[in-house]
Amino acid sequence: MQFKKLADLFSKLESTSKRLEMIDILSNFFLDIKTTNDFSDLDKIIYLLQGQLVSNIKQFPKLGLAEKMIIEALSLHSGINGKEIKNILLKEGDIGATAELILSKKKKQKSLFDFDKDMEASESSLEISELYSALQKIAKTEGSGSQDIKLGILRSLMRKCSPIETKYLLRIITSTLRVGVSTLTIIDGLAQGFIGDKKARDFIEKAYNQHPDLGDVTLILAKKGIEEVKKIKISYGTPVRNMLASRVSYSEIIDKLGKPCVAEYKLDGERLQIHKMGEKILLFSRRLLEISEQYPDVCQVIRDKIKAKRVILEGEVVAMDHFYEKMLPFQVLSRRRRKYDIEDISKEIPVSIFLFDILMIGDESYIDRIYPERRKKLEEIVEQKDEIRLVDSKQINSTEEMLDFFNEARNAGTEGIIIKSIKNDSFYQAGNRGFLWIKLKGLEGGKLADTVDVVLVGAFYGRGRRKGWYGTYIGAVYDPLNDKFEAFTRIASGWTDEIMETLKSEVKKYEVEKKPSDVICDDKPDQWLIPEIVIEIFGDEITVSDKFSSLGYSMRFPVFQRIRPEKGPKDVTTVEEIKSLYETQ
Ligand code: ATP
């Protein structure tokens, strides 16, 4: 397919913020594709709509294109000097919009005077597949002379693009493509466009939750139909989307889950989804990225101590002291996040994996089994030792028993507990934050009994001792329906100088001149940030306030707790959760 068609689609989608209109635009687009019966680039189109080059569970190799080079390419292409481009970029705040502006002006001038051959060429089309092979080439080019080769490829791409295509091309290569459609909206568009029935969306979503590659799911839908989509199931080598826990006031937990239920320690480590395929072990992170190399010790103990040839498990990996007696906080574990000297750091910081779920064994999916059955199977196949254990769990019959267990868990150095349903519908709900799992992290302090994760969208310079550094950040929560980040609170305390310094260099990569289009915020920070860095905060209470955005809620006395590198911007606390936190505090 021509890239031009996709650029037109992006442009149409960007012109509205209404979800129903977006669904209509998407469904017409998919209906067109269905009629042409050409699905060759369909998976890529889906990823680009999601603002990525590949699916969530894969990573496209790094392109290694610095802003300087992109400006140089644009300068050579347009004949406008680099300095001028930089000035426009400062005003526009986005390289895509800058390119579109410059090139459309240029085009108008040219068509007034001489219709240049070059511009005629720019009307010739770039194919999506061609764009991908060019980007692959750019990523692969290394060593001496590579900069010139990359520049050459970039220029030849630009030559084939109209101004509007260049806008999206540059957003793609700078990872700032955000069309503003959420994955749920794309799924609605697929159901309406390919099947002509809104209800089909549930089957597509279920398939996506078990196989989080929407490009793959879409190809099956387009080529084979909805019946084949219904057959998409959990499989080895592809991570399933995580089941997550909700929050409610502690006095309501037992009512919500029914008696009896079970409570487990909520460990302060990193979630791992473990795929054991004989000797081959794959570990997936909370963001569903493969991180097996980071934990060779966990891979080995899974090989040795799990009595099943093929199995998919979930657990929390926790840093331990050298006697494997005391659990150490997440900050210690986060030191294991590195690419080099993994053996050394594994010895320095030993870990235990605490298993809490099983999703598949042999060829049998366990996702639709109730929790007691899953736990029983887990107990049967784990040979426990220091490095591998089952998470502590207890049957609970009353709020008092739950609170006792909570205190025990906190004394053992955990974050709190997760209380889980054991009723007849206690299935593993992939990709869902429902009420079958409820977390309880705190009772003391202010009214609020839990932390909130926010993504940084803006920063203010500090005063006095912190002059020259950012002293305050604006944290936003996520609205998955509209795919927007809503400013929630200013965070000015809890930072150590060390954290401030780390953050300052981290956020540098995401500084932009203008408010990003997917951020809703009425505050006026000194610096806007592309939503990427996630932090955890704690506060006194959620209050009603429309100070920062249309959200209507904010937090009193927010305090920074920690950076959360294992979470992406869309994994932060949602608008819905903030509302329920407010109602239950
Ligand atoms: P948090 O910010 O609290 O870590 P989260 O967004 O990652 O939350 P939640 O659903 O709120 O996810 O809480 C579940 C998380 O708690 C899991 O992702 C997992 O990492 C961790 N965890 C620790 N112990 C358990 C357990 N026994 N059962 C399930 N999850 C557990």
Coordinates of C-alpha atoms and ligand atoms in Angstrom, one line a residue:
M1 CA 0.0 0.0 0.0
Q2 CA 1.1 3.6 -0.6
F3 CA 2.3 5.4 2.4
K4 CA 0.3 8.4 1.2
K5 CA -3.0 6.5 2.0
L6 CA -1.8 5.9 5.5
A7 CA -0.7 9.6 5.9
D8 CA -4.2 10.6 4.8
L9 CA -5.7 8.3 7.4
F10 CA -3.5 9.7 10.2
S11 CA -4.4 13.1 9.2
K12 CA -8.2 12.4 9.3
L13 CA -7.8 10.7 12.7
E14 CA -5.9 13.6 14.1
S15 CA -8.6 16.0 13.0
T16 CA -11.1 14.6 15.6
S17 CA -11.0 13.8 19.2
K18 CA -14.3 12.0 19.1
R19 CA -14.0 8.3 19.6
L20 CA -17.1 7.3 17.6
E21 CA -15.8 9.4 14.6
M22 CA -12.4 7.7 14.9
I23 CA -14.1 4.3 14.8
D24 CA -16.0 5.3 11.6
I25 CA -12.9 6.6 9.9
L26 CA -11.0 3.4 10.8
S27 CA -13.8 1.1 9.8
N28 CA -14.2 2.7 6.4
F29 CA -10.4 2.4 5.9
F30 CA -10.5 -1.3 6.8
L31 CA -13.5 -1.9 4.7
D32 CA -11.6 -0.5 1.7
I33 CA -8.7 -2.8 2.4
K34 CA -11.1 -5.7 2.7
T35 CA -12.6 -4.9 -0.7
T36 CA -9.2 -4.7 -2.4
N37 CA -8.2 -8.0 -0.8
D38 CA -4.6 -6.9 -0.5
F39 CA -3.4 -7.5 3.1
S40 CA 0.3 -7.3 2.4
D41 CA 1.0 -4.3 4.7
L42 CA -1.9 -4.6 7.1
D43 CA 0.1 -5.7 10.1
K44 CA 2.5 -2.7 9.7
I45 CA -0.5 -0.4 9.3
I46 CA -1.8 -1.6 12.7
Y47 CA 1.6 -1.1 14.4
L48 CA 1.9 2.4 13.0
L49 CA -1.6 3.2 14.2
Q50 CA -0.5 2.1 17.6
G51 CA 2.4 4.6 17.3
Q52 CA 5.1 1.8 16.9
L53 CA 7.0 0.2 14.1
V54 CA 6.5 -3.3 15.4
S55 CA 4.1 -5.0 17.9
N56 CA 4.2 -4.3 21.7
I57 CA 6.1 -7.5 22.3
K58 CA 8.9 -6.8 19.9
Q59 CA 11.5 -4.0 19.5
F60 CA 12.6 -2.5 16.2
P61 CA 16.3 -2.1 16.1
K62 CA 17.6 1.4 17.0
L63 CA 17.8 3.7 13.9
G64 CA 20.6 5.8 15.3
L65 CA 19.5 9.0 13.6
A66 CA 20.4 12.1 15.6
E67 CA 18.2 15.2 15.4
K68 CA 21.1 17.0 13.8
M69 CA 21.1 14.6 10.9
I70 CA 17.4 14.8 10.4
I71 CA 17.6 18.6 10.2
E72 CA 20.5 18.3 7.7
A73 CA 18.4 16.0 5.5
L74 CA 15.5 18.3 5.7
S75 CA 17.7 21.2 4.9
L76 CA 19.2 19.5 1.8
H77 CA 15.8 18.4 0.7
S78 CA 14.1 21.8 1.1
G79 CA 16.9 24.2 0.4
I80 CA 16.2 26.0 3.7
N81 CA 19.2 26.4 5.9
G82 CA 19.6 24.4 9.1
K83 CA 19.5 27.4 11.4
E84 CA 16.2 28.5 10.0
I85 CA 14.8 25.0 10.4
K86 CA 15.9 24.9 14.0
N87 CA 14.1 28.2 14.7
I88 CA 10.9 26.9 13.2
L89 CA 11.3 23.7 15.1
L90 CA 11.6 25.7 18.3
K91 CA 8.3 27.4 17.6
E92 CA 6.5 24.3 16.3
G93 CA 8.0 21.9 18.9
D94 CA 7.7 18.9 16.6
I95 CA 9.9 18.0 13.7
G96 CA 7.0 16.5 11.7
A97 CA 5.0 19.7 11.8
T98 CA 8.1 21.7 11.0
A99 CA 8.8 19.7 7.9
E100 CA 5.2 19.9 6.7
L101 CA 5.2 23.7 7.1
I102 CA 8.5 24.2 5.3
L103 CA 7.7 21.9 2.4
S104 CA 4.1 23.1 1.8
K105 CA 5.3 26.7 1.6
K106 CA 8.1 25.6 -0.8
K107 CA 5.6 23.7 -2.9
K108 CA 3.3 26.7 -3.2
Q109 CA 6.2 28.9 -4.3
K110 CA 7.4 26.4 -6.8
S111 CA 4.0 25.9 -8.4
L112 CA 3.5 29.6 -8.7
F113 CA 6.7 30.1 -10.7
D114 CA 8.3 27.1 -12.2
F115 CA 6.9 23.6 -11.7
D116 CA 10.1 21.9 -10.8
K117 CA 10.8 18.3 -11.8
D118 CA 11.9 17.6 -8.2
M119 CA 8.5 18.4 -6.8
E120 CA 6.9 16.4 -9.5
A121 CA 9.0 13.5 -8.3
S122 CA 7.8 14.1 -4.8
E123 CA 4.3 13.3 -5.9
S124 CA 5.6 9.8 -6.9
S125 CA 4.7 7.3 -4.2
L126 CA 6.4 5.6 -1.4
E127 CA 5.2 2.1 -0.5
I128 CA 4.9 1.2 3.1
S129 CA 7.0 -2.0 2.5
E130 CA 9.7 0.2 0.9
L131 CA 9.7 2.5 4.0
Y132 CA 10.2 -0.5 6.3
S133 CA 13.1 -1.9 4.2
A134 CA 14.7 1.6 4.2
L135 CA 14.4 1.8 8.0
Q136 CA 15.9 -1.7 8.4
K137 CA 18.8 -0.6 6.3
I138 CA 19.3 2.5 8.3
A139 CA 19.3 0.5 11.6
K140 CA 21.8 -2.0 10.1
T141 CA 24.3 0.6 8.8
E142 CA 27.2 1.0 11.2
G143 CA 30.8 2.0 11.3
S144 CA 32.7 4.6 9.3
G145 CA 30.8 6.3 6.6
S146 CA 27.5 5.1 8.1
Q147 CA 26.3 8.6 8.7
D148 CA 26.5 9.5 5.0
I149 CA 24.8 6.3 4.0
K150 CA 22.0 7.0 6.5
L151 CA 21.6 10.5 5.3
G152 CA 21.4 9.3 1.8
I153 CA 18.6 6.8 2.6
L154 CA 16.7 9.4 4.5
R155 CA 16.9 11.9 1.6
S156 CA 15.8 9.3 -0.9
L157 CA 12.8 8.6 1.4
M158 CA 12.0 12.3 1.6
R159 CA 12.2 12.7 -2.1
K160 CA 9.3 10.3 -2.5
C161 CA 7.1 12.0 0.1
S162 CA 4.6 14.8 -0.2
P163 CA 4.8 17.4 2.7
I164 CA 2.1 15.6 4.7
E165 CA 3.9 12.2 4.2
T166 CA 7.2 13.8 5.3
K167 CA 5.5 15.0 8.5
Y168 CA 4.6 11.4 9.5
L169 CA 7.8 10.0 8.1
L170 CA 9.8 12.2 10.5
R171 CA 7.5 11.4 13.4
I172 CA 8.0 7.7 12.8
I173 CA 11.7 7.9 12.7
T174 CA 11.9 10.1 15.8
S175 CA 9.4 7.8 17.7
T176 CA 7.0 10.6 18.2
L177 CA 4.2 9.3 16.1
R178 CA 1.0 9.5 18.2
V179 CA -2.2 9.6 16.1
G180 CA -4.3 9.6 19.2
V181 CA -6.2 6.3 18.7
S182 CA -6.2 3.8 21.5
T183 CA -5.8 0.1 20.9
L184 CA -9.4 -0.4 22.0
T185 CA -10.5 2.1 19.3
I186 CA -8.5 0.3 16.6
I187 CA -10.2 -3.0 17.8
D188 CA -13.6 -1.3 17.4
G189 CA -12.7 -0.1 13.9
L190 CA -11.5 -3.7 12.9
A191 CA -14.8 -5.2 14.1
Q192 CA -16.9 -2.8 12.2
G193 CA -14.8 -2.6 9.1
F194 CA -14.0 -6.3 8.6
I195 CA -17.0 -8.0 10.2
G196 CA -19.6 -5.2 10.0
D197 CA -20.6 -6.1 13.6
K198 CA -19.6 -4.1 16.7
K199 CA -20.1 -7.2 18.9
A200 CA -17.1 -8.9 17.2
R201 CA -14.8 -6.5 19.1
D202 CA -15.0 -8.7 22.2
F203 CA -13.5 -11.7 20.3
I204 CA -10.8 -9.6 18.8
E205 CA -9.9 -8.1 22.2
K206 CA -9.9 -11.6 23.9
A207 CA -7.5 -12.8 21.1
Y208 CA -5.3 -9.8 21.6
N209 CA -5.1 -10.3 25.3
Q210 CA -3.8 -13.8 24.8
H211 CA -1.6 -12.9 21.8
P212 CA -0.7 -9.2 22.2
D213 CA 0.4 -8.7 18.6
L214 CA -2.5 -6.8 17.1
G215 CA -0.9 -7.0 13.6
D216 CA -1.0 -10.8 13.7
V217 CA -4.6 -10.9 15.0
T218 CA -5.7 -8.5 12.3
L219 CA -4.1 -10.6 9.5
I220 CA -5.9 -13.6 10.8
L221 CA -9.2 -11.6 10.9
A222 CA -8.7 -10.3 7.4
K223 CA -7.5 -13.5 5.7
K224 CA -9.5 -16.2 7.7
G225 CA -12.4 -14.5 9.5
I226 CA -13.7 -14.1 13.0
E227 CA -14.0 -17.9 13.6
E228 CA -10.3 -18.3 13.3
V229 CA -9.7 -15.2 15.6
K230 CA -11.8 -17.0 18.3
K231 CA -9.3 -19.9 18.1
I232 CA -6.3 -17.6 19.0
K233 CA -5.0 -18.9 22.3
I234 CA -2.1 -18.5 24.6
S235 CA 1.0 -20.1 23.1
Y236 CA 4.6 -20.8 24.0
G237 CA 7.0 -18.0 23.2
T238 CA 4.4 -15.2 23.1
P239 CA 3.6 -13.5 26.4
V240 CA 0.0 -13.1 27.5
R241 CA -1.2 -9.7 28.7
N242 CA -1.0 -9.5 32.5
M243 CA -4.0 -9.9 34.8
L244 CA -4.0 -7.0 37.2
A245 CA -5.4 -6.1 40.6
S246 CA -7.9 -3.4 41.6
R247 CA -8.1 -1.4 44.7
V248 CA -11.1 -1.0 47.1
S249 CA -11.3 0.2 50.6
Y250 CA -10.0 -2.5 52.9
S251 CA -13.4 -2.9 54.8
E252 CA -15.1 -3.8 51.5
I253 CA -12.6 -6.4 50.2
I254 CA -14.2 -9.4 51.7
D255 CA -17.7 -8.4 50.5
K256 CA -16.4 -7.9 47.0
L257 CA -14.6 -11.3 46.8
G258 CA -16.9 -13.4 48.9
K259 CA -15.8 -15.8 51.7
P260 CA -13.5 -17.6 51.7
C261 CA -10.9 -16.0 49.5
V262 CA -7.1 -16.3 49.6
A263 CA -4.6 -13.6 50.4
E264 CA -1.0 -13.7 49.2
Y265 CA 2.1 -11.6 50.0
K266 CA 2.5 -8.8 47.5
L267 CA 6.2 -8.9 46.9
D268 CA 8.3 -5.9 46.0
G269 CA 10.2 -7.2 43.0
E270 CA 9.7 -7.5 39.3
R271 CA 6.9 -9.5 37.7
L272 CA 8.1 -12.3 35.3
Q273 CA 6.1 -14.4 32.9
I274 CA 8.1 -17.6 32.4
H275 CA 7.8 -19.8 29.3
K276 CA 9.5 -23.1 29.8
M277 CA 9.9 -25.1 26.5
G278 CA 12.2 -28.0 27.5
E279 CA 15.6 -26.5 28.0
K280 CA 14.7 -23.2 26.5
I281 CA 13.4 -20.6 28.9
L282 CA 12.0 -17.2 28.0
L283 CA 11.3 -14.6 30.6
F284 CA 9.0 -11.7 29.9
S285 CA 8.8 -8.4 31.8
R286 CA 5.7 -6.5 33.0
R287 CA 5.9 -4.7 29.7
L288 CA 5.9 -8.1 27.9
L289 CA 9.5 -7.6 26.6
E290 CA 11.8 -10.5 26.6
I291 CA 14.4 -10.1 29.4
S292 CA 15.7 -13.7 29.8
E293 CA 19.3 -12.6 29.6
Q294 CA 19.0 -10.5 32.7
Y295 CA 18.2 -13.4 34.9
P296 CA 20.3 -16.5 33.9
D297 CA 20.0 -17.7 37.5
V298 CA 16.2 -17.7 37.3
C299 CA 16.3 -19.5 34.0
Q300 CA 18.6 -22.2 35.5
V301 CA 16.4 -22.8 38.6
I302 CA 13.3 -23.1 36.3
R303 CA 15.1 -25.7 34.2
D304 CA 16.1 -27.7 37.3
K305 CA 13.2 -27.4 39.7
I306 CA 10.0 -27.3 37.6
K307 CA 8.7 -30.8 37.1
A308 CA 7.0 -30.1 33.7
K309 CA 8.6 -30.1 30.3
R310 CA 6.5 -27.3 28.9
V311 CA 4.8 -24.8 31.1
I312 CA 3.9 -21.0 31.4
L313 CA 4.2 -19.6 34.9
E314 CA 4.0 -16.2 36.6
G315 CA 6.0 -15.0 39.6
E316 CA 7.7 -12.2 41.2
V317 CA 11.5 -12.1 41.3
V318 CA 12.9 -10.5 44.5
A319 CA 16.4 -9.5 45.6
M320 CA 17.5 -11.5 48.6
D321 CA 20.3 -11.3 51.2
H322 CA 23.1 -13.9 50.8
F323 CA 21.4 -16.3 53.2
Y324 CA 18.1 -16.2 51.2
E325 CA 16.3 -15.2 54.4
K326 CA 15.5 -11.6 54.0
M327 CA 13.7 -10.0 51.0
L328 CA 15.3 -6.8 49.9
P329 CA 13.5 -3.8 48.4
F330 CA 12.9 -3.3 44.7
Q331 CA 15.7 -0.6 44.6
V332 CA 18.3 -3.3 45.2
L333 CA 16.8 -5.6 42.5
S334 CA 16.8 -2.7 40.0
R335 CA 20.6 -2.8 40.1
R336 CA 20.3 -6.1 38.1
R337 CA 19.0 -4.1 35.1
R338 CA 22.1 -4.0 33.0
K339 CA 23.4 -5.4 29.8
Y340 CA 27.0 -6.3 30.9
D341 CA 28.7 -8.2 33.7
I342 CA 25.5 -10.0 34.4
E343 CA 27.3 -13.0 36.0
D344 CA 29.0 -10.7 38.5
I345 CA 25.9 -8.8 39.5
S346 CA 24.0 -12.1 39.8
K347 CA 26.5 -13.2 42.5
E348 CA 26.4 -9.8 44.2
I349 CA 22.6 -9.6 44.3
P350 CA 21.1 -13.1 44.6
V351 CA 17.4 -13.4 43.8
S352 CA 14.5 -15.8 44.5
I353 CA 11.6 -16.4 42.2
F354 CA 8.2 -16.6 44.0
L355 CA 5.6 -18.2 41.8
F356 CA 2.0 -17.3 42.0
D357 CA 0.3 -18.5 38.8
I358 CA 0.3 -21.1 36.0
L359 CA -1.2 -20.2 32.6
M360 CA -0.4 -23.3 30.6
I361 CA 1.0 -26.8 30.9
G362 CA 1.8 -29.1 28.0
D363 CA -0.8 -28.3 25.5
E364 CA -3.4 -27.4 28.0
S365 CA -4.4 -23.8 28.6
Y366 CA -5.0 -23.0 32.3
I367 CA -6.4 -19.5 31.7
D368 CA -10.0 -20.6 32.0
R369 CA -9.4 -22.7 35.1
I370 CA -10.4 -21.3 38.5
Y371 CA -7.7 -20.1 40.8
P372 CA -7.7 -23.0 43.3
E373 CA -7.1 -25.4 40.5
R374 CA -4.2 -23.3 39.1
R375 CA -2.6 -23.0 42.6
K376 CA -2.9 -26.8 43.1
K377 CA -1.2 -27.6 39.8
L378 CA 1.5 -25.1 40.7
E379 CA 2.1 -26.8 44.0
E380 CA 2.4 -30.2 42.2
I381 CA 5.2 -29.1 39.8
V382 CA 7.5 -26.9 41.9
E383 CA 10.3 -28.4 43.9
Q384 CA 10.9 -25.6 46.3
K385 CA 14.3 -24.4 47.5
D386 CA 15.9 -21.1 48.4
E387 CA 15.9 -19.7 44.9
I388 CA 12.4 -20.9 43.9
R389 CA 9.3 -20.9 46.0
L390 CA 5.6 -20.5 46.0
V391 CA 4.3 -17.1 47.1
D392 CA 3.0 -17.2 50.7
S393 CA -0.7 -17.7 50.7
K394 CA -3.5 -18.1 53.3
Q395 CA -7.2 -18.8 53.2
I396 CA -9.1 -15.8 54.6
N397 CA -12.6 -15.8 56.1
S398 CA -12.9 -12.3 57.6
T399 CA -11.6 -8.8 57.5
E400 CA -9.8 -9.3 60.8
E401 CA -8.0 -12.4 59.4
M402 CA -7.1 -10.4 56.3
L403 CA -5.7 -7.5 58.4
D404 CA -3.6 -10.0 60.5
F405 CA -2.1 -11.4 57.4
F406 CA -1.5 -7.9 56.0
N407 CA 0.5 -7.1 59.1
E408 CA 2.4 -10.3 58.8
A409 CA 3.2 -9.6 55.2
R410 CA 4.4 -6.1 56.0
N411 CA 6.6 -7.4 58.8
A412 CA 8.2 -9.8 56.3
G413 CA 9.2 -6.7 54.2
T414 CA 6.6 -7.0 51.5
E415 CA 4.5 -4.2 49.9
G416 CA 1.3 -5.7 51.4
I417 CA -1.1 -8.3 50.1
I418 CA -3.1 -9.3 47.1
I419 CA -6.5 -10.9 48.0
K420 CA -7.7 -13.3 45.3
S421 CA -11.1 -14.7 44.5
I422 CA -11.4 -18.5 44.6
K423 CA -15.0 -18.6 43.3
N424 CA -16.3 -20.4 40.3
D425 CA -15.4 -17.6 38.0
S426 CA -11.9 -17.0 39.3
F427 CA -10.3 -17.4 35.8
Y428 CA -7.1 -15.7 34.8
Q429 CA -8.3 -12.5 33.1
A430 CA -5.5 -11.7 30.7
G431 CA -5.2 -7.9 30.1
N432 CA -7.8 -7.1 32.7
R433 CA -7.8 -5.1 35.9
G434 CA -10.9 -6.6 37.4
F435 CA -12.1 -7.4 40.9
L436 CA -10.9 -11.0 41.1
W437 CA -7.6 -9.7 42.5
I438 CA -7.6 -6.8 44.9
K439 CA -4.4 -5.3 46.3
L440 CA -3.9 -3.8 49.7
K441 CA -0.7 -1.8 50.2
G442 CA -1.3 0.4 53.2
L443 CA -3.7 1.4 55.9
E444 CA -1.7 4.0 57.9
G445 CA -0.7 7.5 57.2
G446 CA -3.1 9.7 55.2
K447 CA -6.5 8.6 54.0
L448 CA -5.0 7.1 50.9
A449 CA -4.1 3.5 51.2
D450 CA -2.1 3.0 48.0
T451 CA 0.5 4.5 45.7
V452 CA -0.3 6.0 42.3
D453 CA 1.8 5.7 39.2
V454 CA 2.1 8.8 37.0
V455 CA 3.9 9.6 33.9
L456 CA 5.9 12.9 33.8
V457 CA 4.6 15.4 31.3
G458 CA 6.1 18.7 32.4
A459 CA 8.8 20.2 34.7
F460 CA 9.5 23.4 36.6
Y461 CA 13.0 24.7 37.4
G462 CA 13.9 24.6 41.1
R463 CA 14.9 27.5 43.2
G464 CA 17.7 28.1 45.8
R465 CA 19.9 25.0 46.1
R466 CA 18.1 23.3 43.2
K467 CA 18.6 26.2 40.8
G468 CA 19.3 24.9 37.3
W469 CA 17.7 21.5 38.0
Y470 CA 14.0 20.7 37.7
G471 CA 12.6 20.9 41.2
T472 CA 8.9 20.0 40.5
Y473 CA 7.3 17.7 37.9
I474 CA 3.8 17.4 36.6
G475 CA 2.5 13.8 36.8
A476 CA -0.3 12.6 34.6
V477 CA -2.6 9.6 34.7
Y478 CA -3.9 7.7 31.6
D479 CA -7.3 7.6 29.9
P480 CA -7.3 4.4 27.8
L481 CA -10.5 5.2 26.0
N482 CA -9.3 8.5 24.5
D483 CA -5.6 7.5 24.6
K484 CA -4.8 10.7 26.4
F485 CA -2.6 11.6 29.5
E486 CA -4.4 13.9 31.9
A487 CA -2.3 16.0 34.3
F488 CA -3.1 15.0 37.8
T489 CA -0.6 16.6 40.3
R490 CA 2.6 18.6 40.8
I491 CA 5.2 16.6 42.6
A492 CA 7.7 18.7 44.6
S493 CA 8.8 16.5 47.5
G494 CA 10.4 13.2 48.2
W495 CA 13.3 13.7 45.7
T496 CA 16.8 13.1 46.8
D497 CA 19.6 15.0 44.9
E498 CA 20.7 11.7 43.4
I499 CA 17.2 11.0 42.0
M500 CA 16.9 14.6 40.7
E501 CA 20.2 14.2 38.9
T502 CA 19.3 10.8 37.3
L503 CA 15.9 12.2 36.3
K504 CA 17.3 15.3 34.8
S505 CA 19.5 13.4 32.4
E506 CA 16.7 10.8 31.7
V507 CA 14.0 13.4 30.9
K508 CA 16.4 15.3 28.6
K509 CA 15.5 12.8 25.8
Y510 CA 11.9 13.7 26.1
E511 CA 11.9 17.4 26.3
V512 CA 9.8 19.2 23.7
E513 CA 8.9 22.8 23.1
K514 CA 5.1 22.5 22.9
K515 CA 2.6 20.5 24.9
P516 CA 2.4 17.0 23.3
S517 CA -0.9 16.4 21.5
D518 CA -1.8 13.5 23.7
V519 CA -1.4 15.5 27.0
I520 CA -4.3 17.3 28.6
C521 CA -2.9 19.9 31.0
D522 CA -3.8 23.5 31.9
D523 CA -0.7 24.0 34.0
K524 CA 2.2 25.9 32.4
P525 CA 5.5 24.2 33.1
D526 CA 8.9 25.6 32.2
Q527 CA 9.5 22.4 30.1
W528 CA 7.0 20.0 28.4
L529 CA 7.9 16.4 28.3
I530 CA 6.8 13.5 26.0
P531 CA 5.0 11.1 28.3
E532 CA 7.5 8.3 28.8
I533 CA 9.0 8.3 32.3
V534 CA 6.9 6.7 35.0
I535 CA 7.2 7.3 38.7
E536 CA 5.3 6.1 41.7
I537 CA 3.9 8.7 44.2
F538 CA 2.2 8.5 47.5
G539 CA -0.1 11.2 49.0
D540 CA -2.4 12.2 51.7
E541 CA -5.6 11.9 49.8
I542 CA -7.3 12.4 46.4
T543 CA -9.1 15.7 46.3
V544 CA -11.7 17.2 43.9
S545 CA -9.9 19.8 41.8
D546 CA -9.9 21.0 38.3
K547 CA -6.6 22.9 38.7
F548 CA -4.5 21.0 36.2
S549 CA -6.9 19.6 33.6
S550 CA -10.4 18.5 32.9
L551 CA -9.8 15.4 35.1
G552 CA -11.4 16.9 38.1
Y553 CA -9.2 15.2 40.7
S554 CA -5.8 15.9 42.2
M555 CA -3.6 14.6 45.1
R556 CA -2.8 16.4 48.3
F557 CA 0.8 16.4 49.4
P558 CA 2.2 14.0 46.8
V559 CA 5.6 12.5 47.6
F560 CA 7.9 10.8 45.1
Q561 CA 8.5 7.1 45.9
R562 CA 10.6 5.7 43.1
I563 CA 11.2 5.6 39.3
R564 CA 9.3 2.6 37.7
P565 CA 11.4 1.6 34.6
E566 CA 9.4 -1.6 34.2
K567 CA 6.3 0.4 33.4
G568 CA 5.4 2.1 30.1
P569 CA 3.4 5.4 30.0
K570 CA 0.2 3.4 29.3
D571 CA 0.7 1.3 32.4
V572 CA 0.2 4.2 34.8
T573 CA -2.8 4.5 37.0
T574 CA -5.9 5.2 34.9
V575 CA -8.5 7.9 35.2
E576 CA -11.1 5.3 36.3
E577 CA -8.8 4.1 39.1
I578 CA -8.3 7.6 40.3
K579 CA -12.1 8.0 40.5
S580 CA -12.5 4.8 42.4
L581 CA -9.6 5.7 44.7
Y582 CA -11.4 8.9 45.5
E583 CA -14.6 7.1 46.2
T584 CA -13.1 4.5 48.4
Q585 CA -10.6 6.5 50.5
Ligands
ATP1 P1 2.0 -2.1 41.4 O1 2.2 -0.7 41.0 O2 1.3 -2.2 42.7 O3 3.2 -3.0 41.3 P2 0.9 -3.1 38.9 O4 0.2 -2.1 38.1 O5 2.2 -3.7 38.4 O6 1.0 -2.6 40.4 P3 -1.2 -4.5 40.1 O7 -2.2 -5.2 39.4 O8 -1.5 -3.2 40.7 O9 0.0 -4.3 39.1 O10 -0.5 -5.4 41.2 C1 0.0 -6.6 40.8 C2 1.5 -6.6 40.7 O11 2.0 -7.0 42.0 C3 1.9 -7.6 39.7 O12 2.2 -7.0 38.5 C4 3.2 -8.2 40.3 O13 4.3 -7.6 39.8 C5 3.1 -7.9 41.8 N1 2.8 -9.1 42.7 C6 3.5 -9.3 43.8 N2 3.1 -10.4 44.5 C7 2.0 -10.8 43.7 C8 1.1 -11.9 43.9 N3 1.2 -12.7 44.9 N4 0.2 -12.1 42.9 C9 0.1 -11.3 41.9 N5 0.9 -10.2 41.7 C10 1.9 -10.0 42.6

